[in-house]
Structures are given as C-alpha cells and as structure tokens.
Amino acid sequence: VFSSRTSRKLASHAGDEDAMADGKDDRNPTEVQMSQVVLPCHTNQRGELSIGQLLKWIDTTACLSAERHAGCPCVTASMDDIYFEHTISVGQVVNIKAKVNRAFN
C-alpha cells in the first residue's frame, strides 16, 4: 500500500521502465493492489481474520480503484456475492487486487 503520492509516482516510474523495455504497457490504470498482515487485533475469538475486517480491506481497495477511474470520491453501493473458502490466521498476509472492468453513465 502506498502511503504518499511521491512513493506512488516513484513506483509507477520504476514499472514504466520495465514496460518500455518490453515495448508494451498492459496495466490497467485503475488497478490497485493492497497487502495486509493479519494482526491479533484483526481476529475474532478463534484467532481467525474477522469477516468484517476483510470486507473493510476489500471495500477500501475497490474504492481506491474507483476513485482513480472517476477522479472524485466514491462509495460502494452494493456487493453481489462473496464466498470464503479458507480461514485466515494471525501472521498470514492478505493480498487484494481491484480494478475497474466497466463503467457506465
């Protein structure tokens, strides 16, 4: 997660050099990646990542992607379905990727 515009610009310029070397840039400009380490404060009584905390991280990542696309503040209106296949424990890293696939007026 980039915490400032300067570090984001530096990281994007480093990635531009690699893309230019290949002669193509396939990245979606709205793509956002976030990594979070699960700490004890993020867990429930069983030591598993709280579903609410995971949904908060997902919403934050999606919102950043939407704001990149729209150029203004955005909110999540709804989520259709979400399924969890495995539990996540303390010390594990959660990687979340979001990007805008379609946008309508």
Short mmCIF file of N, CA and C in Angstrom, two decimals:
data_model
loop_
_atom_site.label_atom_id
_atom_site.label_comp_id
_atom_site.label_asym_id
_atom_site.label_seq_id
_atom_site.Cartn_x
_atom_site.Cartn_y
_atom_site.Cartn_z
N VAL A 1 0.85 -1.16 0.00
CA VAL A 1 0.00 0.00 0.00
C VAL A 1 0.90 1.22 0.00
N PHE A 2 0.64 2.12 -0.92
CA PHE A 2 1.42 3.34 -1.00
C PHE A 2 0.78 4.38 -0.10
N SER A 3 1.60 5.00 0.74
CA SER A 3 1.06 5.94 1.70
C SER A 3 1.18 7.39 1.25
N SER A 4 1.91 7.64 0.17
CA SER A 4 2.03 9.02 -0.29
C SER A 4 2.12 9.06 -1.80
N ARG A 5 1.80 10.20 -2.36
CA ARG A 5 1.83 10.36 -3.82
C ARG A 5 3.26 10.21 -4.35
N THR A 6 4.24 10.68 -3.60
CA THR A 6 5.62 10.61 -4.05
C THR A 6 6.06 9.17 -4.24
N SER A 7 5.79 8.30 -3.24
CA SER A 7 6.21 6.91 -3.37
C SER A 7 5.44 6.22 -4.48
N ARG A 8 4.16 6.60 -4.69
CA ARG A 8 3.37 6.01 -5.76
C ARG A 8 3.97 6.39 -7.12
N LYS A 9 4.37 7.67 -7.26
CA LYS A 9 4.96 8.12 -8.52
C LYS A 9 6.28 7.41 -8.78
N LEU A 10 7.10 7.28 -7.74
CA LEU A 10 8.39 6.60 -7.90
C LEU A 10 8.18 5.15 -8.31
N ALA A 11 7.25 4.48 -7.68
CA ALA A 11 6.98 3.08 -8.01
C ALA A 11 6.42 2.94 -9.42
N SER A 12 5.55 3.88 -9.82
CA SER A 12 4.98 3.78 -11.16
C SER A 12 6.04 4.05 -12.22
N HIS A 13 6.98 4.96 -11.95
CA HIS A 13 8.05 5.22 -12.91
C HIS A 13 8.99 4.02 -13.03
N ALA A 14 9.23 3.32 -11.93
CA ALA A 14 10.07 2.12 -11.98
C ALA A 14 9.40 1.06 -12.83
N GLY A 15 8.09 0.91 -12.71
CA GLY A 15 7.35 -0.05 -13.51
C GLY A 15 7.30 0.35 -14.97
N ASP A 16 7.31 1.67 -15.27
CA ASP A 16 7.28 2.16 -16.64
C ASP A 16 8.52 1.73 -17.41
N GLU A 17 9.66 1.70 -16.72
CA GLU A 17 10.91 1.31 -17.38
C GLU A 17 10.83 -0.14 -17.84
N ASP A 18 10.29 -1.02 -16.98
CA ASP A 18 10.15 -2.42 -17.35
C ASP A 18 9.18 -2.58 -18.52
N ALA A 19 8.07 -1.84 -18.48
CA ALA A 19 7.08 -1.93 -19.55
C ALA A 19 7.63 -1.40 -20.87
N MET A 20 8.43 -0.32 -20.78
CA MET A 20 9.01 0.24 -22.01
C MET A 20 10.03 -0.71 -22.61
N ALA A 21 10.72 -1.44 -21.77
CA ALA A 21 11.71 -2.40 -22.27
C ALA A 21 11.02 -3.50 -23.07
N ASP A 22 9.81 -3.88 -22.65
CA ASP A 22 9.05 -4.90 -23.37
C ASP A 22 8.34 -4.32 -24.60
N GLY A 23 8.21 -2.99 -24.65
CA GLY A 23 7.55 -2.35 -25.77
C GLY A 23 6.04 -2.29 -25.63
N LYS A 24 5.50 -2.64 -24.45
CA LYS A 24 4.05 -2.57 -24.25
C LYS A 24 3.76 -2.27 -22.79
N ASP A 25 2.56 -1.75 -22.58
CA ASP A 25 2.11 -1.44 -21.21
C ASP A 25 0.70 -1.99 -21.07
N ASP A 26 0.55 -3.19 -20.49
CA ASP A 26 -0.73 -3.86 -20.38
C ASP A 26 -1.45 -3.57 -19.07
N ARG A 27 -0.90 -2.69 -18.26
CA ARG A 27 -1.52 -2.43 -16.95
C ARG A 27 -2.79 -1.62 -17.10
N ASN A 28 -3.77 -1.95 -16.29
CA ASN A 28 -4.99 -1.18 -16.19
C ASN A 28 -4.69 0.00 -15.25
N PRO A 29 -4.92 1.25 -15.68
CA PRO A 29 -4.57 2.39 -14.83
C PRO A 29 -5.37 2.46 -13.54
N THR A 30 -6.46 1.72 -13.45
CA THR A 30 -7.26 1.72 -12.22
C THR A 30 -6.87 0.59 -11.28
N GLU A 31 -5.91 -0.24 -11.65
CA GLU A 31 -5.55 -1.39 -10.83
C GLU A 31 -4.88 -0.95 -9.53
N VAL A 32 -5.37 -1.51 -8.44
CA VAL A 32 -4.84 -1.23 -7.11
C VAL A 32 -4.56 -2.55 -6.42
N GLN A 33 -3.40 -2.66 -5.79
CA GLN A 33 -3.06 -3.85 -5.01
C GLN A 33 -2.79 -3.44 -3.58
N MET A 34 -3.31 -4.21 -2.64
CA MET A 34 -3.08 -3.93 -1.24
C MET A 34 -2.70 -5.23 -0.53
N SER A 35 -1.71 -5.16 0.33
CA SER A 35 -1.30 -6.30 1.14
C SER A 35 -1.40 -5.92 2.61
N GLN A 36 -1.97 -6.80 3.40
CA GLN A 36 -2.13 -6.56 4.83
C GLN A 36 -1.68 -7.79 5.60
N VAL A 37 -0.93 -7.57 6.66
CA VAL A 37 -0.56 -8.66 7.56
C VAL A 37 -1.65 -8.76 8.62
N VAL A 38 -2.13 -9.95 8.88
CA VAL A 38 -3.19 -10.15 9.87
C VAL A 38 -2.57 -10.12 11.27
N LEU A 39 -3.01 -9.16 12.04
CA LEU A 39 -2.55 -8.98 13.42
C LEU A 39 -3.63 -9.47 14.39
N PRO A 40 -3.27 -9.69 15.65
CA PRO A 40 -4.27 -10.16 16.62
C PRO A 40 -5.49 -9.23 16.73
N CYS A 41 -5.31 -7.94 16.52
CA CYS A 41 -6.44 -7.01 16.62
C CYS A 41 -7.42 -7.17 15.45
N HIS A 42 -7.05 -7.90 14.40
CA HIS A 42 -7.91 -8.13 13.25
C HIS A 42 -8.71 -9.43 13.35
N THR A 43 -8.53 -10.17 14.43
CA THR A 43 -9.12 -11.51 14.51
C THR A 43 -10.32 -11.58 15.44
N ASN A 44 -11.06 -12.67 15.30
CA ASN A 44 -12.19 -12.95 16.20
C ASN A 44 -11.69 -13.79 17.37
N GLN A 45 -12.62 -14.36 18.15
CA GLN A 45 -12.25 -15.14 19.34
C GLN A 45 -11.51 -16.42 19.00
N ARG A 46 -11.67 -16.95 17.78
CA ARG A 46 -10.99 -18.18 17.38
C ARG A 46 -9.62 -17.94 16.76
N GLY A 47 -9.18 -16.67 16.70
CA GLY A 47 -7.87 -16.35 16.13
C GLY A 47 -7.88 -16.31 14.60
N GLU A 48 -9.07 -16.20 14.01
CA GLU A 48 -9.21 -16.12 12.56
C GLU A 48 -9.54 -14.69 12.17
N LEU A 49 -9.13 -14.28 10.97
CA LEU A 49 -9.42 -12.94 10.50
C LEU A 49 -10.93 -12.69 10.52
N SER A 50 -11.32 -11.58 11.10
CA SER A 50 -12.73 -11.19 11.16
C SER A 50 -13.24 -10.91 9.75
N ILE A 51 -14.41 -11.43 9.43
CA ILE A 51 -15.02 -11.22 8.12
C ILE A 51 -15.23 -9.72 7.87
N GLY A 52 -15.65 -9.01 8.91
CA GLY A 52 -15.85 -7.57 8.78
C GLY A 52 -14.57 -6.84 8.41
N GLN A 53 -13.45 -7.26 9.01
CA GLN A 53 -12.16 -6.64 8.70
C GLN A 53 -11.77 -6.91 7.26
N LEU A 54 -11.96 -8.14 6.80
CA LEU A 54 -11.63 -8.49 5.41
C LEU A 54 -12.50 -7.69 4.44
N LEU A 55 -13.80 -7.57 4.74
CA LEU A 55 -14.68 -6.78 3.88
C LEU A 55 -14.27 -5.32 3.86
N LYS A 56 -13.80 -4.81 4.98
CA LYS A 56 -13.32 -3.42 5.05
C LYS A 56 -12.12 -3.25 4.13
N TRP A 57 -11.17 -4.19 4.15
CA TRP A 57 -9.99 -4.10 3.28
C TRP A 57 -10.40 -4.19 1.81
N ILE A 58 -11.34 -5.09 1.51
CA ILE A 58 -11.82 -5.23 0.13
C ILE A 58 -12.48 -3.93 -0.33
N ASP A 59 -13.32 -3.36 0.51
CA ASP A 59 -14.01 -2.11 0.18
C ASP A 59 -13.03 -0.97 -0.03
N THR A 60 -12.02 -0.87 0.81
CA THR A 60 -11.01 0.18 0.68
C THR A 60 -10.27 0.06 -0.64
N THR A 61 -9.87 -1.15 -1.00
CA THR A 61 -9.15 -1.37 -2.25
C THR A 61 -10.03 -1.03 -3.44
N ALA A 62 -11.27 -1.48 -3.42
CA ALA A 62 -12.21 -1.20 -4.51
C ALA A 62 -12.47 0.30 -4.63
N CYS A 63 -12.60 0.98 -3.51
CA CYS A 63 -12.86 2.41 -3.51
C CYS A 63 -11.68 3.17 -4.13
N LEU A 64 -10.47 2.80 -3.79
CA LEU A 64 -9.29 3.46 -4.37
C LEU A 64 -9.26 3.28 -5.88
N SER A 65 -9.60 2.10 -6.34
CA SER A 65 -9.64 1.84 -7.78
C SER A 65 -10.71 2.69 -8.46
N ALA A 66 -11.90 2.74 -7.87
CA ALA A 66 -13.00 3.53 -8.42
C ALA A 66 -12.66 5.02 -8.43
N GLU A 67 -12.01 5.49 -7.39
CA GLU A 67 -11.63 6.91 -7.33
C GLU A 67 -10.56 7.25 -8.36
N ARG A 68 -9.67 6.33 -8.63
CA ARG A 68 -8.69 6.55 -9.71
C ARG A 68 -9.41 6.73 -11.05
N HIS A 69 -10.43 5.90 -11.26
CA HIS A 69 -11.17 5.97 -12.51
C HIS A 69 -12.02 7.24 -12.60
N ALA A 70 -12.76 7.54 -11.54
CA ALA A 70 -13.71 8.64 -11.57
C ALA A 70 -13.06 10.00 -11.34
N GLY A 71 -11.95 10.01 -10.63
CA GLY A 71 -11.30 11.27 -10.32
C GLY A 71 -12.02 12.06 -9.24
N CYS A 72 -12.89 11.40 -8.49
CA CYS A 72 -13.62 12.06 -7.40
C CYS A 72 -13.95 11.00 -6.35
N PRO A 73 -14.40 11.42 -5.16
CA PRO A 73 -14.74 10.45 -4.11
C PRO A 73 -15.83 9.47 -4.55
N CYS A 74 -15.70 8.22 -4.14
CA CYS A 74 -16.66 7.16 -4.49
C CYS A 74 -17.04 6.37 -3.25
N VAL A 75 -18.17 5.67 -3.34
CA VAL A 75 -18.61 4.77 -2.28
C VAL A 75 -19.05 3.46 -2.89
N THR A 76 -19.07 2.40 -2.09
CA THR A 76 -19.56 1.11 -2.55
C THR A 76 -21.07 1.09 -2.37
N ALA A 77 -21.79 0.88 -3.47
CA ALA A 77 -23.25 0.83 -3.42
C ALA A 77 -23.73 -0.54 -2.98
N SER A 78 -23.11 -1.60 -3.52
CA SER A 78 -23.52 -2.95 -3.15
C SER A 78 -22.47 -3.96 -3.58
N MET A 79 -22.58 -5.16 -3.03
CA MET A 79 -21.77 -6.29 -3.45
C MET A 79 -22.75 -7.42 -3.73
N ASP A 80 -22.57 -8.13 -4.83
CA ASP A 80 -23.50 -9.21 -5.18
C ASP A 80 -23.31 -10.42 -4.27
N ASP A 81 -22.23 -11.12 -4.45
CA ASP A 81 -21.94 -12.33 -3.68
C ASP A 81 -20.47 -12.35 -3.29
N ILE A 82 -20.20 -12.94 -2.15
CA ILE A 82 -18.82 -13.15 -1.74
C ILE A 82 -18.76 -14.48 -0.99
N TYR A 83 -17.81 -15.30 -1.36
CA TYR A 83 -17.66 -16.63 -0.76
C TYR A 83 -16.25 -16.75 -0.19
N PHE A 84 -16.13 -17.35 0.99
CA PHE A 84 -14.84 -17.56 1.62
C PHE A 84 -14.57 -19.06 1.65
N GLU A 85 -13.45 -19.45 1.08
CA GLU A 85 -13.12 -20.87 1.00
C GLU A 85 -12.25 -21.34 2.15
N HIS A 86 -11.42 -20.44 2.71
CA HIS A 86 -10.49 -20.82 3.77
C HIS A 86 -10.48 -19.74 4.84
N THR A 87 -10.09 -20.13 6.04
CA THR A 87 -9.90 -19.14 7.11
C THR A 87 -8.50 -18.56 6.98
N ILE A 88 -8.33 -17.37 7.53
CA ILE A 88 -7.04 -16.68 7.51
C ILE A 88 -6.64 -16.45 8.96
N SER A 89 -5.42 -16.82 9.29
CA SER A 89 -4.95 -16.76 10.68
C SER A 89 -3.98 -15.62 10.90
N VAL A 90 -3.70 -15.35 12.17
CA VAL A 90 -2.74 -14.32 12.56
C VAL A 90 -1.38 -14.62 11.92
N GLY A 91 -0.74 -13.59 11.39
CA GLY A 91 0.59 -13.73 10.79
C GLY A 91 0.56 -13.95 9.29
N GLN A 92 -0.59 -14.34 8.76
CA GLN A 92 -0.68 -14.53 7.31
C GLN A 92 -0.85 -13.19 6.62
N VAL A 93 -0.48 -13.14 5.34
CA VAL A 93 -0.60 -11.93 4.55
C VAL A 93 -1.78 -12.07 3.60
N VAL A 94 -2.59 -11.03 3.55
CA VAL A 94 -3.75 -10.99 2.65
C VAL A 94 -3.41 -10.04 1.51
N ASN A 95 -3.48 -10.53 0.27
CA ASN A 95 -3.24 -9.72 -0.91
C ASN A 95 -4.58 -9.49 -1.61
N ILE A 96 -4.90 -8.23 -1.87
CA ILE A 96 -6.16 -7.86 -2.51
C ILE A 96 -5.85 -7.04 -3.74
N LYS A 97 -6.48 -7.38 -4.86
CA LYS A 97 -6.30 -6.63 -6.10
C LYS A 97 -7.67 -6.19 -6.60
N ALA A 98 -7.76 -4.92 -7.02
CA ALA A 98 -9.02 -4.39 -7.56
C ALA A 98 -8.72 -3.60 -8.82
N LYS A 99 -9.67 -3.62 -9.75
CA LYS A 99 -9.56 -2.78 -10.95
C LYS A 99 -10.96 -2.56 -11.51
N VAL A 100 -11.12 -1.46 -12.21
CA VAL A 100 -12.40 -1.16 -12.84
C VAL A 100 -12.45 -1.95 -14.15
N ASN A 101 -13.49 -2.77 -14.30
CA ASN A 101 -13.67 -3.54 -15.53
C ASN A 101 -14.60 -2.85 -16.51
N ARG A 102 -15.64 -2.21 -15.98
CA ARG A 102 -16.62 -1.50 -16.80
C ARG A 102 -17.12 -0.30 -16.02
N ALA A 103 -17.51 0.72 -16.76
CA ALA A 103 -18.11 1.91 -16.13
C ALA A 103 -19.22 2.41 -17.03
N PHE A 104 -20.32 2.83 -16.43
CA PHE A 104 -21.49 3.29 -17.18
C PHE A 104 -21.89 4.67 -16.67
N ASN A 105 -22.66 5.38 -17.48
CA ASN A 105 -23.19 6.68 -17.07
C ASN A 105 -24.46 6.48 -16.26
#
